[in-house]
Amino acid sequence: MSGLCARRLRTSGLRARQLRTSGLRASGLRTRRLRAAVAGAALAGALLAVSGCASSVDPIERLGRKAAERMATPDATTVAEGTAARISGHAD
């Protein structure tokens, strides 16, 4: 046996003993990985939910602006028509 193989065997035995004594067996590692994955998924879901609520404000604001543009002014033109007339120079 070469020196490298013997050292690997000693190191792997030491690592196995450390895992046994610290209580981190293979099932414990799997549990930790599973918990980390679940926590990551929960965090991603929360971030998506928060950003989804923020993006729903834009269409509501656009609807409000469009409704305001459609409102009639005292001379029976809409705000948009009045603006277009002023820009084109056909205002009364």
PDB file of N, CA and C in Angstrom:
ATOM      1  N   MET A   1       0.833  -1.172   0.000  1.00  0.00           N
ATOM      2  CA  MET A   1       0.000   0.000   0.000  1.00  0.00           C
ATOM      3  C   MET A   1       0.884   1.243   0.000  1.00  0.00           C
ATOM      4  N   SER A   2       0.525   2.184  -0.832  1.00  0.00           N
ATOM      5  CA  SER A   2       1.333   3.401  -0.896  1.00  0.00           C
ATOM      6  C   SER A   2       0.996   4.297   0.299  1.00  0.00           C
ATOM      7  N   GLY A   3       1.835   5.273   0.516  1.00  0.00           N
ATOM      8  CA  GLY A   3       1.627   6.183   1.637  1.00  0.00           C
ATOM      9  C   GLY A   3       0.363   7.020   1.486  1.00  0.00           C
ATOM     10  N   LEU A   4       0.022   7.362   0.246  1.00  0.00           N
ATOM     11  CA  LEU A   4      -1.165   8.175   0.000  1.00  0.00           C
ATOM     12  C   LEU A   4      -2.435   7.407   0.331  1.00  0.00           C
ATOM     13  N   CYS A   5      -2.503   6.127  -0.076  1.00  0.00           N
ATOM     14  CA  CYS A   5      -3.693   5.318   0.219  1.00  0.00           C
ATOM     15  C   CYS A   5      -3.850   5.103   1.720  1.00  0.00           C
ATOM     16  N   ALA A   6      -2.750   4.849   2.403  1.00  0.00           N
ATOM     17  CA  ALA A   6      -2.821   4.629   3.849  1.00  0.00           C
ATOM     18  C   ALA A   6      -3.291   5.898   4.550  1.00  0.00           C
ATOM     19  N   ARG A   7      -2.803   7.045   4.090  1.00  0.00           N
ATOM     20  CA  ARG A   7      -3.214   8.303   4.700  1.00  0.00           C
ATOM     21  C   ARG A   7      -4.707   8.550   4.470  1.00  0.00           C
ATOM     22  N   ARG A   8      -5.204   8.238   3.274  1.00  0.00           N
ATOM     23  CA  ARG A   8      -6.632   8.408   3.003  1.00  0.00           C
ATOM     24  C   ARG A   8      -7.471   7.520   3.903  1.00  0.00           C
ATOM     25  N   LEU A   9      -7.036   6.297   4.109  1.00  0.00           N
ATOM     26  CA  LEU A   9      -7.789   5.394   4.977  1.00  0.00           C
ATOM     27  C   LEU A   9      -7.824   5.922   6.402  1.00  0.00           C
ATOM     28  N   ARG A  10      -6.674   6.408   6.878  1.00  0.00           N
ATOM     29  CA  ARG A  10      -6.648   6.947   8.239  1.00  0.00           C
ATOM     30  C   ARG A  10      -7.536   8.189   8.329  1.00  0.00           C
ATOM     31  N   THR A  11      -7.469   9.052   7.324  1.00  0.00           N
ATOM     32  CA  THR A  11      -8.262  10.280   7.339  1.00  0.00           C
ATOM     33  C   THR A  11      -9.748   9.975   7.268  1.00  0.00           C
ATOM     34  N   SER A  12     -10.147   9.037   6.413  1.00  0.00           N
ATOM     35  CA  SER A  12     -11.569   8.720   6.298  1.00  0.00           C
ATOM     36  C   SER A  12     -12.083   8.090   7.583  1.00  0.00           C
ATOM     37  N   GLY A  13     -11.259   7.282   8.252  1.00  0.00           N
ATOM     38  CA  GLY A  13     -11.668   6.703   9.531  1.00  0.00           C
ATOM     39  C   GLY A  13     -11.835   7.775  10.590  1.00  0.00           C
ATOM     40  N   LEU A  14     -10.931   8.747  10.590  1.00  0.00           N
ATOM     41  CA  LEU A  14     -11.021   9.850  11.542  1.00  0.00           C
ATOM     42  C   LEU A  14     -12.283  10.670  11.280  1.00  0.00           C
ATOM     43  N   ARG A  15     -12.575  10.923  10.017  1.00  0.00           N
ATOM     44  CA  ARG A  15     -13.769  11.706   9.680  1.00  0.00           C
ATOM     45  C   ARG A  15     -15.037  10.970  10.095  1.00  0.00           C
ATOM     46  N   ALA A  16     -15.081   9.672   9.883  1.00  0.00           N
ATOM     47  CA  ALA A  16     -16.250   8.884  10.281  1.00  0.00           C
ATOM     48  C   ALA A  16     -16.432   8.933  11.796  1.00  0.00           C
ATOM     49  N   ARG A  17     -15.330   8.853  12.532  1.00  0.00           N
ATOM     50  CA  ARG A  17     -15.420   8.939  13.993  1.00  0.00           C
ATOM     51  C   ARG A  17     -15.912  10.317  14.426  1.00  0.00           C
ATOM     52  N   GLN A  18     -15.425  11.361  13.766  1.00  0.00           N
ATOM     53  CA  GLN A  18     -15.877  12.710  14.106  1.00  0.00           C
ATOM     54  C   GLN A  18     -17.371  12.858  13.858  1.00  0.00           C
ATOM     55  N   LEU A  19     -17.854  12.312  12.763  1.00  0.00           N
ATOM     56  CA  LEU A  19     -19.276  12.390  12.465  1.00  0.00           C
ATOM     57  C   LEU A  19     -20.099  11.623  13.493  1.00  0.00           C
ATOM     58  N   ARG A  20     -19.595  10.459  13.891  1.00  0.00           N
ATOM     59  CA  ARG A  20     -20.344   9.662  14.875  1.00  0.00           C
ATOM     60  C   ARG A  20     -20.392  10.369  16.222  1.00  0.00           C
ATOM     61  N   THR A  21     -19.287  10.960  16.617  1.00  0.00           N
ATOM     62  CA  THR A  21     -19.256  11.586  17.941  1.00  0.00           C
ATOM     63  C   THR A  21     -19.991  12.923  17.962  1.00  0.00           C
ATOM     64  N   SER A  22     -20.051  13.614  16.825  1.00  0.00           N
ATOM     65  CA  SER A  22     -20.732  14.909  16.824  1.00  0.00           C
ATOM     66  C   SER A  22     -22.224  14.776  16.564  1.00  0.00           C
ATOM     67  N   GLY A  23     -22.690  13.572  16.254  1.00  0.00           N
ATOM     68  CA  GLY A  23     -24.110  13.361  16.024  1.00  0.00           C
ATOM     69  C   GLY A  23     -24.549  13.681  14.606  1.00  0.00           C
ATOM     70  N   LEU A  24     -23.604  13.919  13.708  1.00  0.00           N
ATOM     71  CA  LEU A  24     -23.947  14.224  12.322  1.00  0.00           C
ATOM     72  C   LEU A  24     -23.740  12.985  11.457  1.00  0.00           C
ATOM     73  N   ARG A  25     -24.626  12.079  11.531  1.00  0.00           N
ATOM     74  CA  ARG A  25     -24.548  10.901  10.666  1.00  0.00           C
ATOM     75  C   ARG A  25     -25.129  11.268   9.314  1.00  0.00           C
ATOM     76  N   ALA A  26     -25.181  10.301   8.421  1.00  0.00           N
ATOM     77  CA  ALA A  26     -25.674  10.565   7.068  1.00  0.00           C
ATOM     78  C   ALA A  26     -27.109  11.082   7.104  1.00  0.00           C
ATOM     79  N   SER A  27     -27.934  10.521   7.984  1.00  0.00           N
ATOM     80  CA  SER A  27     -29.325  10.985   8.051  1.00  0.00           C
ATOM     81  C   SER A  27     -29.394  12.421   8.563  1.00  0.00           C
ATOM     82  N   GLY A  28     -28.503  12.793   9.476  1.00  0.00           N
ATOM     83  CA  GLY A  28     -28.463  14.162   9.972  1.00  0.00           C
ATOM     84  C   GLY A  28     -28.060  15.148   8.887  1.00  0.00           C
ATOM     85  N   LEU A  29     -27.117  14.723   8.046  1.00  0.00           N
ATOM     86  CA  LEU A  29     -26.708  15.582   6.940  1.00  0.00           C
ATOM     87  C   LEU A  29     -27.841  15.743   5.938  1.00  0.00           C
ATOM     88  N   ARG A  30     -28.555  14.649   5.668  1.00  0.00           N
ATOM     89  CA  ARG A  30     -29.691  14.723   4.753  1.00  0.00           C
ATOM     90  C   ARG A  30     -30.765  15.647   5.302  1.00  0.00           C
ATOM     91  N   THR A  31     -30.997  15.558   6.604  1.00  0.00           N
ATOM     92  CA  THR A  31     -32.007  16.410   7.231  1.00  0.00           C
ATOM     93  C   THR A  31     -31.616  17.880   7.120  1.00  0.00           C
ATOM     94  N   ARG A  32     -30.341  18.162   7.351  1.00  0.00           N
ATOM     95  CA  ARG A  32     -29.881  19.554   7.244  1.00  0.00           C
ATOM     96  C   ARG A  32     -30.017  20.073   5.823  1.00  0.00           C
ATOM     97  N   ARG A  33     -29.654  19.231   4.856  1.00  0.00           N
ATOM     98  CA  ARG A  33     -29.777  19.648   3.455  1.00  0.00           C
ATOM     99  C   ARG A  33     -31.237  19.869   3.085  1.00  0.00           C
ATOM    100  N   LEU A  34     -32.106  18.990   3.573  1.00  0.00           N
ATOM    101  CA  LEU A  34     -33.530  19.130   3.291  1.00  0.00           C
ATOM    102  C   LEU A  34     -34.078  20.412   3.917  1.00  0.00           C
ATOM    103  N   ARG A  35     -33.680  20.670   5.153  1.00  0.00           N
ATOM    104  CA  ARG A  35     -34.127  21.903   5.815  1.00  0.00           C
ATOM    105  C   ARG A  35     -33.635  23.137   5.077  1.00  0.00           C
ATOM    106  N   ALA A  36     -32.384  23.099   4.615  1.00  0.00           N
ATOM    107  CA  ALA A  36     -31.836  24.237   3.874  1.00  0.00           C
ATOM    108  C   ALA A  36     -32.597  24.444   2.565  1.00  0.00           C
ATOM    109  N   ALA A  37     -32.935  23.349   1.891  1.00  0.00           N
ATOM    110  CA  ALA A  37     -33.686  23.458   0.636  1.00  0.00           C
ATOM    111  C   ALA A  37     -35.086  24.017   0.883  1.00  0.00           C
ATOM    112  N   VAL A  38     -35.735  23.546   1.937  1.00  0.00           N
ATOM    113  CA  VAL A  38     -37.082  24.035   2.261  1.00  0.00           C
ATOM    114  C   VAL A  38     -37.028  25.515   2.647  1.00  0.00           C
ATOM    115  N   ALA A  39     -36.021  25.889   3.425  1.00  0.00           N
ATOM    116  CA  ALA A  39     -35.883  27.293   3.819  1.00  0.00           C
ATOM    117  C   ALA A  39     -35.624  28.176   2.596  1.00  0.00           C
ATOM    118  N   GLY A  40     -34.800  27.700   1.678  1.00  0.00           N
ATOM    119  CA  GLY A  40     -34.534  28.452   0.450  1.00  0.00           C
ATOM    120  C   GLY A  40     -35.780  28.618  -0.395  1.00  0.00           C
ATOM    121  N   ALA A  41     -36.564  27.547  -0.509  1.00  0.00           N
ATOM    122  CA  ALA A  41     -37.806  27.618  -1.287  1.00  0.00           C
ATOM    123  C   ALA A  41     -38.804  28.576  -0.629  1.00  0.00           C
ATOM    124  N   ALA A  42     -38.876  28.547   0.695  1.00  0.00           N
ATOM    125  CA  ALA A  42     -39.788  29.450   1.404  1.00  0.00           C
ATOM    126  C   ALA A  42     -39.363  30.907   1.216  1.00  0.00           C
ATOM    127  N   LEU A  43     -38.067  31.151   1.281  1.00  0.00           N
ATOM    128  CA  LEU A  43     -37.563  32.513   1.083  1.00  0.00           C
ATOM    129  C   LEU A  43     -37.838  32.994  -0.341  1.00  0.00           C
ATOM    130  N   ALA A  44     -37.611  32.131  -1.314  1.00  0.00           N
ATOM    131  CA  ALA A  44     -37.883  32.504  -2.710  1.00  0.00           C
ATOM    132  C   ALA A  44     -39.372  32.783  -2.912  1.00  0.00           C
ATOM    133  N   GLY A  45     -40.225  31.969  -2.310  1.00  0.00           N
ATOM    134  CA  GLY A  45     -41.666  32.191  -2.420  1.00  0.00           C
ATOM    135  C   GLY A  45     -42.089  33.504  -1.798  1.00  0.00           C
ATOM    136  N   ALA A  46     -41.501  33.823  -0.654  1.00  0.00           N
ATOM    137  CA  ALA A  46     -41.839  35.084   0.009  1.00  0.00           C
ATOM    138  C   ALA A  46     -41.395  36.278  -0.833  1.00  0.00           C
ATOM    139  N   LEU A  47     -40.207  36.191  -1.419  1.00  0.00           N
ATOM    140  CA  LEU A  47     -39.729  37.294  -2.258  1.00  0.00           C
ATOM    141  C   LEU A  47     -40.585  37.457  -3.508  1.00  0.00           C
ATOM    142  N   LEU A  48     -41.005  36.346  -4.096  1.00  0.00           N
ATOM    143  CA  LEU A  48     -41.869  36.430  -5.274  1.00  0.00           C
ATOM    144  C   LEU A  48     -43.229  37.011  -4.916  1.00  0.00           C
ATOM    145  N   ALA A  49     -43.740  36.649  -3.752  1.00  0.00           N
ATOM    146  CA  ALA A  49     -45.043  37.167  -3.330  1.00  0.00           C
ATOM    147  C   ALA A  49     -44.981  38.673  -3.104  1.00  0.00           C
ATOM    148  N   VAL A  50     -43.902  39.129  -2.501  1.00  0.00           N
ATOM    149  CA  VAL A  50     -43.753  40.564  -2.232  1.00  0.00           C
ATOM    150  C   VAL A  50     -43.611  41.333  -3.541  1.00  0.00           C
ATOM    151  N   SER A  51     -42.810  40.820  -4.457  1.00  0.00           N
ATOM    152  CA  SER A  51     -42.627  41.532  -5.727  1.00  0.00           C
ATOM    153  C   SER A  51     -43.887  41.458  -6.573  1.00  0.00           C
ATOM    154  N   GLY A  52     -44.674  40.407  -6.442  1.00  0.00           N
ATOM    155  CA  GLY A  52     -45.935  40.294  -7.175  1.00  0.00           C
ATOM    156  C   GLY A  52     -46.936  41.334  -6.725  1.00  0.00           C
ATOM    157  N   CYS A  53     -46.972  41.636  -5.449  1.00  0.00           N
ATOM    158  CA  CYS A  53     -47.891  42.661  -4.940  1.00  0.00           C
ATOM    159  C   CYS A  53     -47.489  44.041  -5.442  1.00  0.00           C
ATOM    160  N   ALA A  54     -46.214  44.296  -5.513  1.00  0.00           N
ATOM    161  CA  ALA A  54     -45.748  45.608  -5.954  1.00  0.00           C
ATOM    162  C   ALA A  54     -46.042  45.830  -7.429  1.00  0.00           C
ATOM    163  N   SER A  55     -45.965  44.784  -8.241  1.00  0.00           N
ATOM    164  CA  SER A  55     -46.190  44.973  -9.673  1.00  0.00           C
ATOM    165  C   SER A  55     -47.665  45.152  -9.999  1.00  0.00           C
ATOM    166  N   SER A  56     -48.569  44.780  -9.105  1.00  0.00           N
ATOM    167  CA  SER A  56     -49.989  44.938  -9.395  1.00  0.00           C
ATOM    168  C   SER A  56     -50.454  46.381  -9.208  1.00  0.00           C
ATOM    169  N   VAL A  57     -49.608  47.246  -8.697  1.00  0.00           N
ATOM    170  CA  VAL A  57     -49.982  48.649  -8.499  1.00  0.00           C
ATOM    171  C   VAL A  57     -49.981  49.392  -9.827  1.00  0.00           C
ATOM    172  N   ASP A  58     -49.051  49.062 -10.715  1.00  0.00           N
ATOM    173  CA  ASP A  58     -48.939  49.767 -11.992  1.00  0.00           C
ATOM    174  C   ASP A  58     -50.219  49.757 -12.820  1.00  0.00           C
ATOM    175  N   PRO A  59     -50.847  48.607 -13.091  1.00  0.00           N
ATOM    176  CA  PRO A  59     -52.069  48.637 -13.899  1.00  0.00           C
ATOM    177  C   PRO A  59     -53.177  49.465 -13.258  1.00  0.00           C
ATOM    178  N   ILE A  60     -53.274  49.445 -11.947  1.00  0.00           N
ATOM    179  CA  ILE A  60     -54.304  50.228 -11.268  1.00  0.00           C
ATOM    180  C   ILE A  60     -54.049  51.716 -11.486  1.00  0.00           C
ATOM    181  N   GLU A  61     -52.791  52.130 -11.378  1.00  0.00           N
ATOM    182  CA  GLU A  61     -52.461  53.536 -11.602  1.00  0.00           C
ATOM    183  C   GLU A  61     -52.724  53.934 -13.048  1.00  0.00           C
ATOM    184  N   ARG A  62     -52.413  53.034 -13.989  1.00  0.00           N
ATOM    185  CA  ARG A  62     -52.678  53.340 -15.400  1.00  0.00           C
ATOM    186  C   ARG A  62     -54.166  53.490 -15.648  1.00  0.00           C
ATOM    187  N   LEU A  63     -54.968  52.612 -15.023  1.00  0.00           N
ATOM    188  CA  LEU A  63     -56.418  52.722 -15.189  1.00  0.00           C
ATOM    189  C   LEU A  63     -56.925  54.054 -14.652  1.00  0.00           C
ATOM    190  N   GLY A  64     -56.377  54.487 -13.533  1.00  0.00           N
ATOM    191  CA  GLY A  64     -56.776  55.769 -12.963  1.00  0.00           C
ATOM    192  C   GLY A  64     -56.410  56.926 -13.872  1.00  0.00           C
ATOM    193  N   ARG A  65     -55.236  56.855 -14.484  1.00  0.00           N
ATOM    194  CA  ARG A  65     -54.806  57.922 -15.385  1.00  0.00           C
ATOM    195  C   ARG A  65     -55.692  57.959 -16.625  1.00  0.00           C
ATOM    196  N   LYS A  66     -56.003  56.770 -17.169  1.00  0.00           N
ATOM    197  CA  LYS A  66     -56.859  56.718 -18.359  1.00  0.00           C
ATOM    198  C   LYS A  66     -58.258  57.242 -18.046  1.00  0.00           C
ATOM    199  N   ALA A  67     -58.765  56.916 -16.876  1.00  0.00           N
ATOM    200  CA  ALA A  67     -60.089  57.419 -16.495  1.00  0.00           C
ATOM    201  C   ALA A  67     -60.062  58.938 -16.369  1.00  0.00           C
ATOM    202  N   ALA A  68     -58.990  59.476 -15.833  1.00  0.00           N
ATOM    203  CA  ALA A  68     -58.877  60.928 -15.702  1.00  0.00           C
ATOM    204  C   ALA A  68     -58.782  61.589 -17.068  1.00  0.00           C
ATOM    205  N   GLU A  69     -58.106  60.933 -18.012  1.00  0.00           N
ATOM    206  CA  GLU A  69     -58.001  61.502 -19.354  1.00  0.00           C
ATOM    207  C   GLU A  69     -59.352  61.504 -20.066  1.00  0.00           C
ATOM    208  N   ARG A  70     -60.221  60.550 -19.745  1.00  0.00           N
ATOM    209  CA  ARG A  70     -61.523  60.455 -20.403  1.00  0.00           C
ATOM    210  C   ARG A  70     -62.563  61.410 -19.811  1.00  0.00           C
ATOM    211  N   MET A  71     -62.264  61.995 -18.672  1.00  0.00           N
ATOM    212  CA  MET A  71     -63.244  62.894 -18.048  1.00  0.00           C
ATOM    213  C   MET A  71     -63.483  64.109 -18.937  1.00  0.00           C
ATOM    214  N   ALA A  72     -64.716  64.535 -19.014  1.00  0.00           N
ATOM    215  CA  ALA A  72     -65.061  65.686 -19.856  1.00  0.00           C
ATOM    216  C   ALA A  72     -64.732  66.979 -19.128  1.00  0.00           C
ATOM    217  N   THR A  73     -64.270  67.939 -19.883  1.00  0.00           N
ATOM    218  CA  THR A  73     -64.007  69.275 -19.354  1.00  0.00           C
ATOM    219  C   THR A  73     -65.265  70.121 -19.568  1.00  0.00           C
ATOM    220  N   PRO A  74     -65.346  71.323 -19.031  1.00  0.00           N
ATOM    221  CA  PRO A  74     -66.556  72.147 -19.176  1.00  0.00           C
ATOM    222  C   PRO A  74     -66.976  72.398 -20.629  1.00  0.00           C
ATOM    223  N   ASP A  75     -66.039  72.391 -21.574  1.00  0.00           N
ATOM    224  CA  ASP A  75     -66.427  72.636 -22.971  1.00  0.00           C
ATOM    225  C   ASP A  75     -66.725  71.333 -23.720  1.00  0.00           C
ATOM    226  N   ALA A  76     -67.004  70.240 -22.998  1.00  0.00           N
ATOM    227  CA  ALA A  76     -67.428  68.943 -23.534  1.00  0.00           C
ATOM    228  C   ALA A  76     -66.349  68.207 -24.323  1.00  0.00           C
ATOM    229  N   THR A  77     -65.090  68.566 -24.135  1.00  0.00           N
ATOM    230  CA  THR A  77     -64.010  67.773 -24.725  1.00  0.00           C
ATOM    231  C   THR A  77     -63.329  67.009 -23.607  1.00  0.00           C
ATOM    232  N   THR A  78     -62.736  65.909 -23.947  1.00  0.00           N
ATOM    233  CA  THR A  78     -62.003  65.159 -22.930  1.00  0.00           C
ATOM    234  C   THR A  78     -60.652  65.819 -22.724  1.00  0.00           C
ATOM    235  N   VAL A  79     -60.006  65.468 -21.656  1.00  0.00           N
ATOM    236  CA  VAL A  79     -58.692  66.031 -21.362  1.00  0.00           C
ATOM    237  C   VAL A  79     -57.726  65.686 -22.485  1.00  0.00           C
ATOM    238  N   ALA A  80     -57.791  64.437 -22.977  1.00  0.00           N
ATOM    239  CA  ALA A  80     -56.896  64.018 -24.049  1.00  0.00           C
ATOM    240  C   ALA A  80     -57.157  64.813 -25.324  1.00  0.00           C
ATOM    241  N   GLU A  81     -58.431  65.046 -25.653  1.00  0.00           N
ATOM    242  CA  GLU A  81     -58.759  65.830 -26.853  1.00  0.00           C
ATOM    243  C   GLU A  81     -58.278  67.269 -26.701  1.00  0.00           C
ATOM    244  N   GLY A  82     -58.463  67.833 -25.521  1.00  0.00           N
ATOM    245  CA  GLY A  82     -58.007  69.199 -25.269  1.00  0.00           C
ATOM    246  C   GLY A  82     -56.502  69.321 -25.375  1.00  0.00           C
ATOM    247  N   THR A  83     -55.784  68.334 -24.852  1.00  0.00           N
ATOM    248  CA  THR A  83     -54.325  68.339 -24.926  1.00  0.00           C
ATOM    249  C   THR A  83     -53.880  68.223 -26.373  1.00  0.00           C
ATOM    250  N   ALA A  84     -54.514  67.318 -27.126  1.00  0.00           N
ATOM    251  CA  ALA A  84     -54.153  67.146 -28.535  1.00  0.00           C
ATOM    252  C   ALA A  84     -54.427  68.420 -29.319  1.00  0.00           C
ATOM    253  N   ALA A  85     -55.525  69.083 -29.020  1.00  0.00           N
ATOM    254  CA  ALA A  85     -55.859  70.324 -29.725  1.00  0.00           C
ATOM    255  C   ALA A  85     -54.856  71.419 -29.404  1.00  0.00           C
ATOM    256  N   ARG A  86     -54.433  71.501 -28.142  1.00  0.00           N
ATOM    257  CA  ARG A  86     -53.452  72.518 -27.761  1.00  0.00           C
ATOM    258  C   ARG A  86     -52.117  72.260 -28.440  1.00  0.00           C
ATOM    259  N   ILE A  87     -51.731  70.997 -28.514  1.00  0.00           N
ATOM    260  CA  ILE A  87     -50.443  70.663 -29.121  1.00  0.00           C
ATOM    261  C   ILE A  87     -50.466  70.969 -30.619  1.00  0.00           C
ATOM    262  N   SER A  88     -51.568  70.623 -31.273  1.00  0.00           N
ATOM    263  CA  SER A  88     -51.644  70.837 -32.726  1.00  0.00           C
ATOM    264  C   SER A  88     -51.950  72.292 -33.086  1.00  0.00           C
ATOM    265  N   GLY A  89     -52.343  73.095 -32.117  1.00  0.00           N
ATOM    266  CA  GLY A  89     -52.597  74.503 -32.362  1.00  0.00           C
ATOM    267  C   GLY A  89     -54.028  74.813 -32.751  1.00  0.00           C
ATOM    268  N   HIS A  90     -54.958  73.881 -32.554  1.00  0.00           N
ATOM    269  CA  HIS A  90     -56.353  74.102 -32.915  1.00  0.00           C
ATOM    270  C   HIS A  90     -57.212  74.467 -31.710  1.00  0.00           C
ATOM    271  N   ALA A  91     -56.619  74.939 -30.669  1.00  0.00           N
ATOM    272  CA  ALA A  91     -57.394  75.279 -29.475  1.00  0.00           C
ATOM    273  C   ALA A  91     -58.180  76.556 -29.720  1.00  0.00           C
ATOM    274  N   ASP A  92     -59.335  76.655 -29.109  1.00  0.00           N
ATOM    275  CA  ASP A  92     -60.199  77.834 -29.282  1.00  0.00           C
ATOM    276  C   ASP A  92     -59.663  79.008 -28.513  1.00  0.00           C
TER     277      ASP A  92
END
